[in-house]
Short mmCIF file of C-alpha atoms in Angstrom, two decimals:
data_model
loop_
_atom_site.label_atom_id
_atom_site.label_comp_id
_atom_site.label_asym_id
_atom_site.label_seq_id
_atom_site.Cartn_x
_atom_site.Cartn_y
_atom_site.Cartn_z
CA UNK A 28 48.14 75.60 65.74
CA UNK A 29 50.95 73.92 66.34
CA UNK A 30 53.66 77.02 65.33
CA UNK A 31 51.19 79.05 67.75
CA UNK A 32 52.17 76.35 71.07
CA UNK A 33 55.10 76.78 70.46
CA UNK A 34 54.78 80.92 70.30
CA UNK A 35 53.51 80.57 73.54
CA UNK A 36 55.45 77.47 75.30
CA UNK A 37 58.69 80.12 74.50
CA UNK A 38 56.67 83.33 75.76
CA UNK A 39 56.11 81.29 79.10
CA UNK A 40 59.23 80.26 79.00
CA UNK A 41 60.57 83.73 78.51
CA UNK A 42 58.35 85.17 80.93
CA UNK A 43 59.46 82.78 83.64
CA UNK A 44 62.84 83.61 83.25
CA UNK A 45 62.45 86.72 83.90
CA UNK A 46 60.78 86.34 87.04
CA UNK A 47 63.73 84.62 88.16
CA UNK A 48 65.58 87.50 87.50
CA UNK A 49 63.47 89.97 88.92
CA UNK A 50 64.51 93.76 89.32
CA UNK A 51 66.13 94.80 92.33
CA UNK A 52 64.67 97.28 94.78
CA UNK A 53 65.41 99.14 98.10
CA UNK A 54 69.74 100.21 97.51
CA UNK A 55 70.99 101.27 100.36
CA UNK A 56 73.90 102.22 102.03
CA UNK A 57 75.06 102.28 105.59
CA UNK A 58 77.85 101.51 107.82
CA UNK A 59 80.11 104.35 106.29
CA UNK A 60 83.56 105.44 107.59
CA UNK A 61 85.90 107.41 105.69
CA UNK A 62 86.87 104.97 103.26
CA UNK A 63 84.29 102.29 103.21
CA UNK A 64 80.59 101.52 103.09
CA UNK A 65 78.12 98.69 103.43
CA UNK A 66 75.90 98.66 100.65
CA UNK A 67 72.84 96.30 100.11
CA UNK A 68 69.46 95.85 98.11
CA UNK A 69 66.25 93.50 97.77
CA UNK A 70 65.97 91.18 94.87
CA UNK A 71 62.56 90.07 93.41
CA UNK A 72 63.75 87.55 91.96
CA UNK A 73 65.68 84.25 93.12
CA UNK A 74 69.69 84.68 91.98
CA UNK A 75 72.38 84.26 93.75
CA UNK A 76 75.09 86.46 92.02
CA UNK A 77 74.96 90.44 91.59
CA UNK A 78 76.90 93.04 90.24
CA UNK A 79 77.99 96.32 91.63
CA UNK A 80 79.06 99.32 90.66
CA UNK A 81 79.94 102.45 92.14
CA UNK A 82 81.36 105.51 90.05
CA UNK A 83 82.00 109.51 90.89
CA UNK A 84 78.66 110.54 90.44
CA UNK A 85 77.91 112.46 86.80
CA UNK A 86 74.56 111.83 86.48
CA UNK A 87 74.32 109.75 83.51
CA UNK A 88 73.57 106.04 83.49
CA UNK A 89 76.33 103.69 82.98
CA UNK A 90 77.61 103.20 79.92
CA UNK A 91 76.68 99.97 77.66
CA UNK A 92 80.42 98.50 78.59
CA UNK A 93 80.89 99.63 82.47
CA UNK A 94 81.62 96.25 84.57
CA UNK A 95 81.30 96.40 88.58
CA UNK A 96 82.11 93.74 91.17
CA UNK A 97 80.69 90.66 91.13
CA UNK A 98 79.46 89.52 94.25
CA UNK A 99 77.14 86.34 95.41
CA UNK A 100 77.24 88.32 99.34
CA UNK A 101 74.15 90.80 100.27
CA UNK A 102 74.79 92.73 102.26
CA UNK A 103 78.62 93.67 100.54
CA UNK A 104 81.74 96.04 102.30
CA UNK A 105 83.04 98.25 99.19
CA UNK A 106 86.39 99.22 100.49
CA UNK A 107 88.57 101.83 98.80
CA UNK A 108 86.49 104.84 98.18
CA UNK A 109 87.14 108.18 98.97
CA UNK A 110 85.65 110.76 101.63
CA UNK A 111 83.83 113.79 100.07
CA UNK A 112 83.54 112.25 96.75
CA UNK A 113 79.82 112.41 95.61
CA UNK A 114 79.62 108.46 94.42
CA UNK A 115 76.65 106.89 92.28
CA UNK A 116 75.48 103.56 93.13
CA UNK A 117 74.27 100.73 90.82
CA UNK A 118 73.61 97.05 91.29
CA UNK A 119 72.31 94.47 89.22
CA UNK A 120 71.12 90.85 89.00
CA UNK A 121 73.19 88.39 86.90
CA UNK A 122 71.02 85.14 86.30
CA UNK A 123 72.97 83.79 83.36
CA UNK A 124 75.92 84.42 81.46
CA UNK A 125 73.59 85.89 79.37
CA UNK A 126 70.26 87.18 81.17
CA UNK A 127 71.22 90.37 83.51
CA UNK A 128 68.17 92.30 85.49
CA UNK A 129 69.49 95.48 84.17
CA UNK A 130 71.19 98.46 86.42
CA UNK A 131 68.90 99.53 89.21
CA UNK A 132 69.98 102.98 90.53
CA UNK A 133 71.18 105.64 90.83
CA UNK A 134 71.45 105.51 94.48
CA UNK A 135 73.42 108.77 95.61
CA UNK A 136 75.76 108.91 98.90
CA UNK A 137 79.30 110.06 99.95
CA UNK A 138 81.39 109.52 102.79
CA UNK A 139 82.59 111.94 105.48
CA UNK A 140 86.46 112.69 106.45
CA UNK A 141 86.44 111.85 109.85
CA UNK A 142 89.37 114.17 111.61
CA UNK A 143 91.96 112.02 112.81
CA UNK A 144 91.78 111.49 116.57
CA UNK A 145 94.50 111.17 119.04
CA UNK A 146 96.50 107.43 119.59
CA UNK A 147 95.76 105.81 122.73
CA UNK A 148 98.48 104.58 124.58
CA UNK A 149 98.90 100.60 126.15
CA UNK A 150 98.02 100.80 129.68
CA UNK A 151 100.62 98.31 132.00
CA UNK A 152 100.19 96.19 135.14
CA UNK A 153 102.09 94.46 137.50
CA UNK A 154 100.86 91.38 138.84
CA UNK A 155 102.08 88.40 140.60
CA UNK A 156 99.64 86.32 138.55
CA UNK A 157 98.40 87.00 134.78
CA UNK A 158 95.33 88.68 136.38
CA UNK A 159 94.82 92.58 136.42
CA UNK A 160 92.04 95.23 136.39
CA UNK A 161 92.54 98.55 133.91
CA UNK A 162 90.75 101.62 133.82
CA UNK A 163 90.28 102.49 130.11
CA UNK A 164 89.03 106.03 130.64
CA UNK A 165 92.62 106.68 131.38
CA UNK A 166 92.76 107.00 127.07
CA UNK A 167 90.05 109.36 127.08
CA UNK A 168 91.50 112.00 126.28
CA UNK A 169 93.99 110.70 123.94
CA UNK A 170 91.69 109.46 121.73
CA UNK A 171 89.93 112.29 121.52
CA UNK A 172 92.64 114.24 120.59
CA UNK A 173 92.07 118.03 119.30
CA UNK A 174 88.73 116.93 118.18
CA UNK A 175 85.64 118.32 119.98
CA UNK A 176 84.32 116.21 122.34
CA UNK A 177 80.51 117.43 121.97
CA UNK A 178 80.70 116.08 118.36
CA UNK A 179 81.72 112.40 118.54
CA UNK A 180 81.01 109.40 120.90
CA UNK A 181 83.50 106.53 121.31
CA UNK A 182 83.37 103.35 123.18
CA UNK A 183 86.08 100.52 123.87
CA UNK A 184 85.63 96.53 122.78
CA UNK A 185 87.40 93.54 123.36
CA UNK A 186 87.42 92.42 119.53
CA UNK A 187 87.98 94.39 116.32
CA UNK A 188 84.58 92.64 114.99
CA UNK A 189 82.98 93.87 117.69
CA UNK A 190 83.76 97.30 117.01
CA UNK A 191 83.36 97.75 113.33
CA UNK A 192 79.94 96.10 114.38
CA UNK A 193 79.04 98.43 117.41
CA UNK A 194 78.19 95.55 119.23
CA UNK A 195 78.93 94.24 122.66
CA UNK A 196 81.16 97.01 124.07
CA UNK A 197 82.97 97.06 127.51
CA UNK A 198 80.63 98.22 130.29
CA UNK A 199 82.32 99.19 133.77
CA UNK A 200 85.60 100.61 131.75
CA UNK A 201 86.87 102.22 135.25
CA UNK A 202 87.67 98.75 136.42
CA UNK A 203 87.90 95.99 133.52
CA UNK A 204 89.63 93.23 134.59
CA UNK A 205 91.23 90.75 132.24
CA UNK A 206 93.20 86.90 132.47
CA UNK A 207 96.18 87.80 130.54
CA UNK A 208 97.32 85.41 127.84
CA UNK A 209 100.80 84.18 127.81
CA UNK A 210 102.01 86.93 125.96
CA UNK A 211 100.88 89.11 128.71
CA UNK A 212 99.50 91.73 126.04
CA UNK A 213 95.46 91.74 125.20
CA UNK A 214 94.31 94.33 122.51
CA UNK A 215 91.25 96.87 123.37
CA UNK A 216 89.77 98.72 120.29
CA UNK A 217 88.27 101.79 120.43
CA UNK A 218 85.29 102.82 117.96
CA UNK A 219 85.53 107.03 117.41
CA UNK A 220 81.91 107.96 115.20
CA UNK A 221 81.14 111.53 114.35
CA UNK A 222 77.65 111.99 115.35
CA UNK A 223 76.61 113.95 112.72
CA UNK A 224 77.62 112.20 109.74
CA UNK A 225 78.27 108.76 111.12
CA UNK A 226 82.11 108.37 110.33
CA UNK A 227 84.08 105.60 112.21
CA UNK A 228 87.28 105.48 113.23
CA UNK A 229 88.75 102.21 114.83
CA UNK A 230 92.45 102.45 116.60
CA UNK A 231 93.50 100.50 119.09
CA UNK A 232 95.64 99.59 122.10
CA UNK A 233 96.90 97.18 124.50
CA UNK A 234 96.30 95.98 128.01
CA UNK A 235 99.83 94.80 129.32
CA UNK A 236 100.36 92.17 132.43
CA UNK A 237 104.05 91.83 133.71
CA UNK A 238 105.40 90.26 136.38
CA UNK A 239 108.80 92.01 135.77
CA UNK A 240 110.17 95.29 134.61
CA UNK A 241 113.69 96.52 134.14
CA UNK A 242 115.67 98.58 136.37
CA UNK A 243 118.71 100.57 136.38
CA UNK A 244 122.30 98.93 135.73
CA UNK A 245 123.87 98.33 139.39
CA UNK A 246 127.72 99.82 140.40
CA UNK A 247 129.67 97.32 139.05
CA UNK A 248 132.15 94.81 140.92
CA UNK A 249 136.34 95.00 140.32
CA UNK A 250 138.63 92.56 141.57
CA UNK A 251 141.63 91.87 141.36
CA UNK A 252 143.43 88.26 141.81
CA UNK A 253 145.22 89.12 145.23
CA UNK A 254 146.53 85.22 145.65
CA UNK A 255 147.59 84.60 141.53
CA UNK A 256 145.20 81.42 141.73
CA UNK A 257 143.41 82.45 139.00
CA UNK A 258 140.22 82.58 140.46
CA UNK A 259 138.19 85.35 142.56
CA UNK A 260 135.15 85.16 144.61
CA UNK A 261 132.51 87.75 144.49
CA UNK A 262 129.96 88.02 147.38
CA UNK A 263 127.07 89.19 145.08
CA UNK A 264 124.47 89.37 148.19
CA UNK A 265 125.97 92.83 149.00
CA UNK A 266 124.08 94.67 146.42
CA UNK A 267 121.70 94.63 148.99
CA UNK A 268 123.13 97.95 150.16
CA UNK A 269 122.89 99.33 146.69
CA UNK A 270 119.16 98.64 146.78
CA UNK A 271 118.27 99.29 150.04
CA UNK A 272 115.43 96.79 150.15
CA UNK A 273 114.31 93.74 152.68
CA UNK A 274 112.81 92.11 149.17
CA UNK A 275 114.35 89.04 148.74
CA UNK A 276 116.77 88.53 145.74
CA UNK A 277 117.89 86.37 143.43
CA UNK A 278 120.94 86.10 140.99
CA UNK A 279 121.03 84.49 137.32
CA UNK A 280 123.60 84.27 134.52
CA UNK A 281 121.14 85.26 131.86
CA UNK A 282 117.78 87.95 131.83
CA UNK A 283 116.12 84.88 130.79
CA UNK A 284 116.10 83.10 133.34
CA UNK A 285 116.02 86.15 135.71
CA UNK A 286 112.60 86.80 134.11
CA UNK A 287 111.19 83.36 134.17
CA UNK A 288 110.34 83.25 137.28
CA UNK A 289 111.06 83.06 141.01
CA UNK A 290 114.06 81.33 140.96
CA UNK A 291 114.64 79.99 137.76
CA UNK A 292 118.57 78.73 137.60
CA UNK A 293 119.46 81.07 140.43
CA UNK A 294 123.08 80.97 141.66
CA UNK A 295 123.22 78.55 143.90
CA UNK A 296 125.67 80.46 146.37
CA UNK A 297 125.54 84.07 145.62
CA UNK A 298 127.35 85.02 148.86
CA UNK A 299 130.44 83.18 147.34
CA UNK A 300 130.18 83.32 143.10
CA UNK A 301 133.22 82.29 141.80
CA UNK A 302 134.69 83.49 138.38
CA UNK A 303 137.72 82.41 136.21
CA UNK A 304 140.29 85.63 136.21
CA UNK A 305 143.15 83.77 134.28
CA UNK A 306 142.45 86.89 131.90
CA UNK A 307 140.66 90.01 132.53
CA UNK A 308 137.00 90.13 132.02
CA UNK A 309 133.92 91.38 132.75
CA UNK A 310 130.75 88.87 133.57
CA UNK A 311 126.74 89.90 133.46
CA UNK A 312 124.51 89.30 136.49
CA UNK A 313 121.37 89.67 136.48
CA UNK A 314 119.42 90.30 140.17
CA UNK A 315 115.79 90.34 140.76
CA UNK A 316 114.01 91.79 143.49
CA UNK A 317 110.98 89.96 144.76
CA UNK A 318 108.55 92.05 145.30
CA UNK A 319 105.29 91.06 146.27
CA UNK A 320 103.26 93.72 146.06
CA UNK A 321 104.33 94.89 142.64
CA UNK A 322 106.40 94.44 139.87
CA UNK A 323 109.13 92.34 140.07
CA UNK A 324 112.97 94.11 139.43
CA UNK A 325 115.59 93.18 137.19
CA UNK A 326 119.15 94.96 137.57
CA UNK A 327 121.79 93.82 135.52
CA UNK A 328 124.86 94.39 137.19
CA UNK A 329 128.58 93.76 135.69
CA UNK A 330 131.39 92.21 137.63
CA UNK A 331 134.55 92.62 136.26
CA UNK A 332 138.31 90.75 137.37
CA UNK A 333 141.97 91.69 136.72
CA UNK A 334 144.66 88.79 136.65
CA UNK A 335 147.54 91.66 137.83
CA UNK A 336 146.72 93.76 140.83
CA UNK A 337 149.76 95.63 139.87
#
């Protein structure tokens, strides 16, 4: 009687173990893109660690030795495969280092080559503050590429996560209007999906804000040191001419400061800059045009002395 409890107490036993480490049901795979796939499944049981595996497909279950990833995540992103590869998927519970569920598959898929599209291209404001509005349609057609139009369907985001998720994307993209950050740059990703076999491509670009932008190198000044005192005095104000602007303008020693900001370590007295000329050399300027209406100008400009007017 008492051998026969014990037959029992270790069937129950047995039997409740392996309702803990039930079968697993309902594989499936979604998500794809050319290269990776999100792959999930429905345990009956209650672990918390599974194992995948996902080989060419052949037909044959997996062999007695064949080890997969081990993963306590469901859903899981297998990354790494290949497009047009017929692939076999299997996944099974591990509930101890010795009780497994078994492989539960196959489940059959493969993954599309999705064409490459075309690169979109940053898109640049000026602005007097970090504020600016884009239209993102203008990368239409450059992301579309040589691709047919009629056969995939993109959309822009504001995150990457966003994108890989389709979620959330950017609504009025004829007149999206951003805060810049202090790197003036903000990144816009594009999602590019085949519609027939569900491919995704993700590229993006970025959304530049500047205040400033570079302009052409101005005539430079020569001068000679008519009165041997070692010194000459430049009126810089008369690049005016060269510009042929009313803007207002401003003259700094470095492009730093020239692009810091109105004013920044300006010359103090432009209309009378005064250089060494005990040798000969040659000094950077840097002017910037105020421009209120758009982009601020910076023209370097070179002013150069001679100690012998002979």
């Amino acid at each position: 009687m008492k051998k026969l409890l014990l037959t029992l107490f270790a069937l129950s036993v047995f039997h409740f173990a392996s309702a803990q480490c039930g079968a697993l049901v309902a594989l499936t795979v979604t998500n794809t893109t050319s290269n990776s796939a999100v792959i999930s499944w429905t345990s009956m049981g209650t672990e918390t660690q599974w194992e995948i595996l996902i080989e060419p497909a052949d037909g044959l279950a997996p062999s007695p030795g064949a080890s997969g990833i081990v993963t306590s995540v469901n859903p899981f992103t297998v990354t790494g495969l290949d497009c047009n590869v017929a692939y076999e998927l299997y996944v099974k519970s591990l509930c101890t280092q010795t009780q497994n569920s078994g492989w539960a598959g196959p489940y059959n898929f493969s993954l599309s080559c999705l064409p490459q599209g075309g690169i979109p291209n940053d898109l640049a404001q000026c602005s007097d503050s970090n504020q600016a509005c884009f239209d993102l349609s203008q990368n239409d057609s450059a992301i579309i590429g040589t691709l047919n139009p009629a056969d995939y369907t993109f959309s822009y985001y504001a995150s990457q996560a966003d994108a890989a998720s389709n979620t959330n994307p950017i609504g009025n993209i004829q007149n999206y209007c951003i805060t810049a950050p202090a790197s003036g740059v903000t990144p816009i990703f594009v999602r590019l999906a085949e519609n027939a076999g569900g491919s995704v491509q993700i590229s993006n670009f970025s959304l530049v804000v500047r205040r400033v932008v570079t302009g052409t190198a101005l005539q430079p000044f020569l001068q000679c040191d008519e009165d041997g005192n070692g010194q000459i005095t430049f009126d810089l104000t008369s690049v005016a001419a060269q510009l042929n602007t009313s803007n207002s303008l401003t003259y700094h020693l470095s492009s730093v400061d020239a692009s810091n900001g109105d004013g920044v370590n300006a010359i103090p007295n432009p209309q009378a800059y005064t250089v060494s000329a005990v040798n000969s050399q040659t000094y950077s300027v840097f002017v910037r045009e105020h421009d209120t209406g758009d982009c601020d100008v910076i023209y370097p400009l070179s002013i150069s002395t001679l100690n012998n007017c002979n």
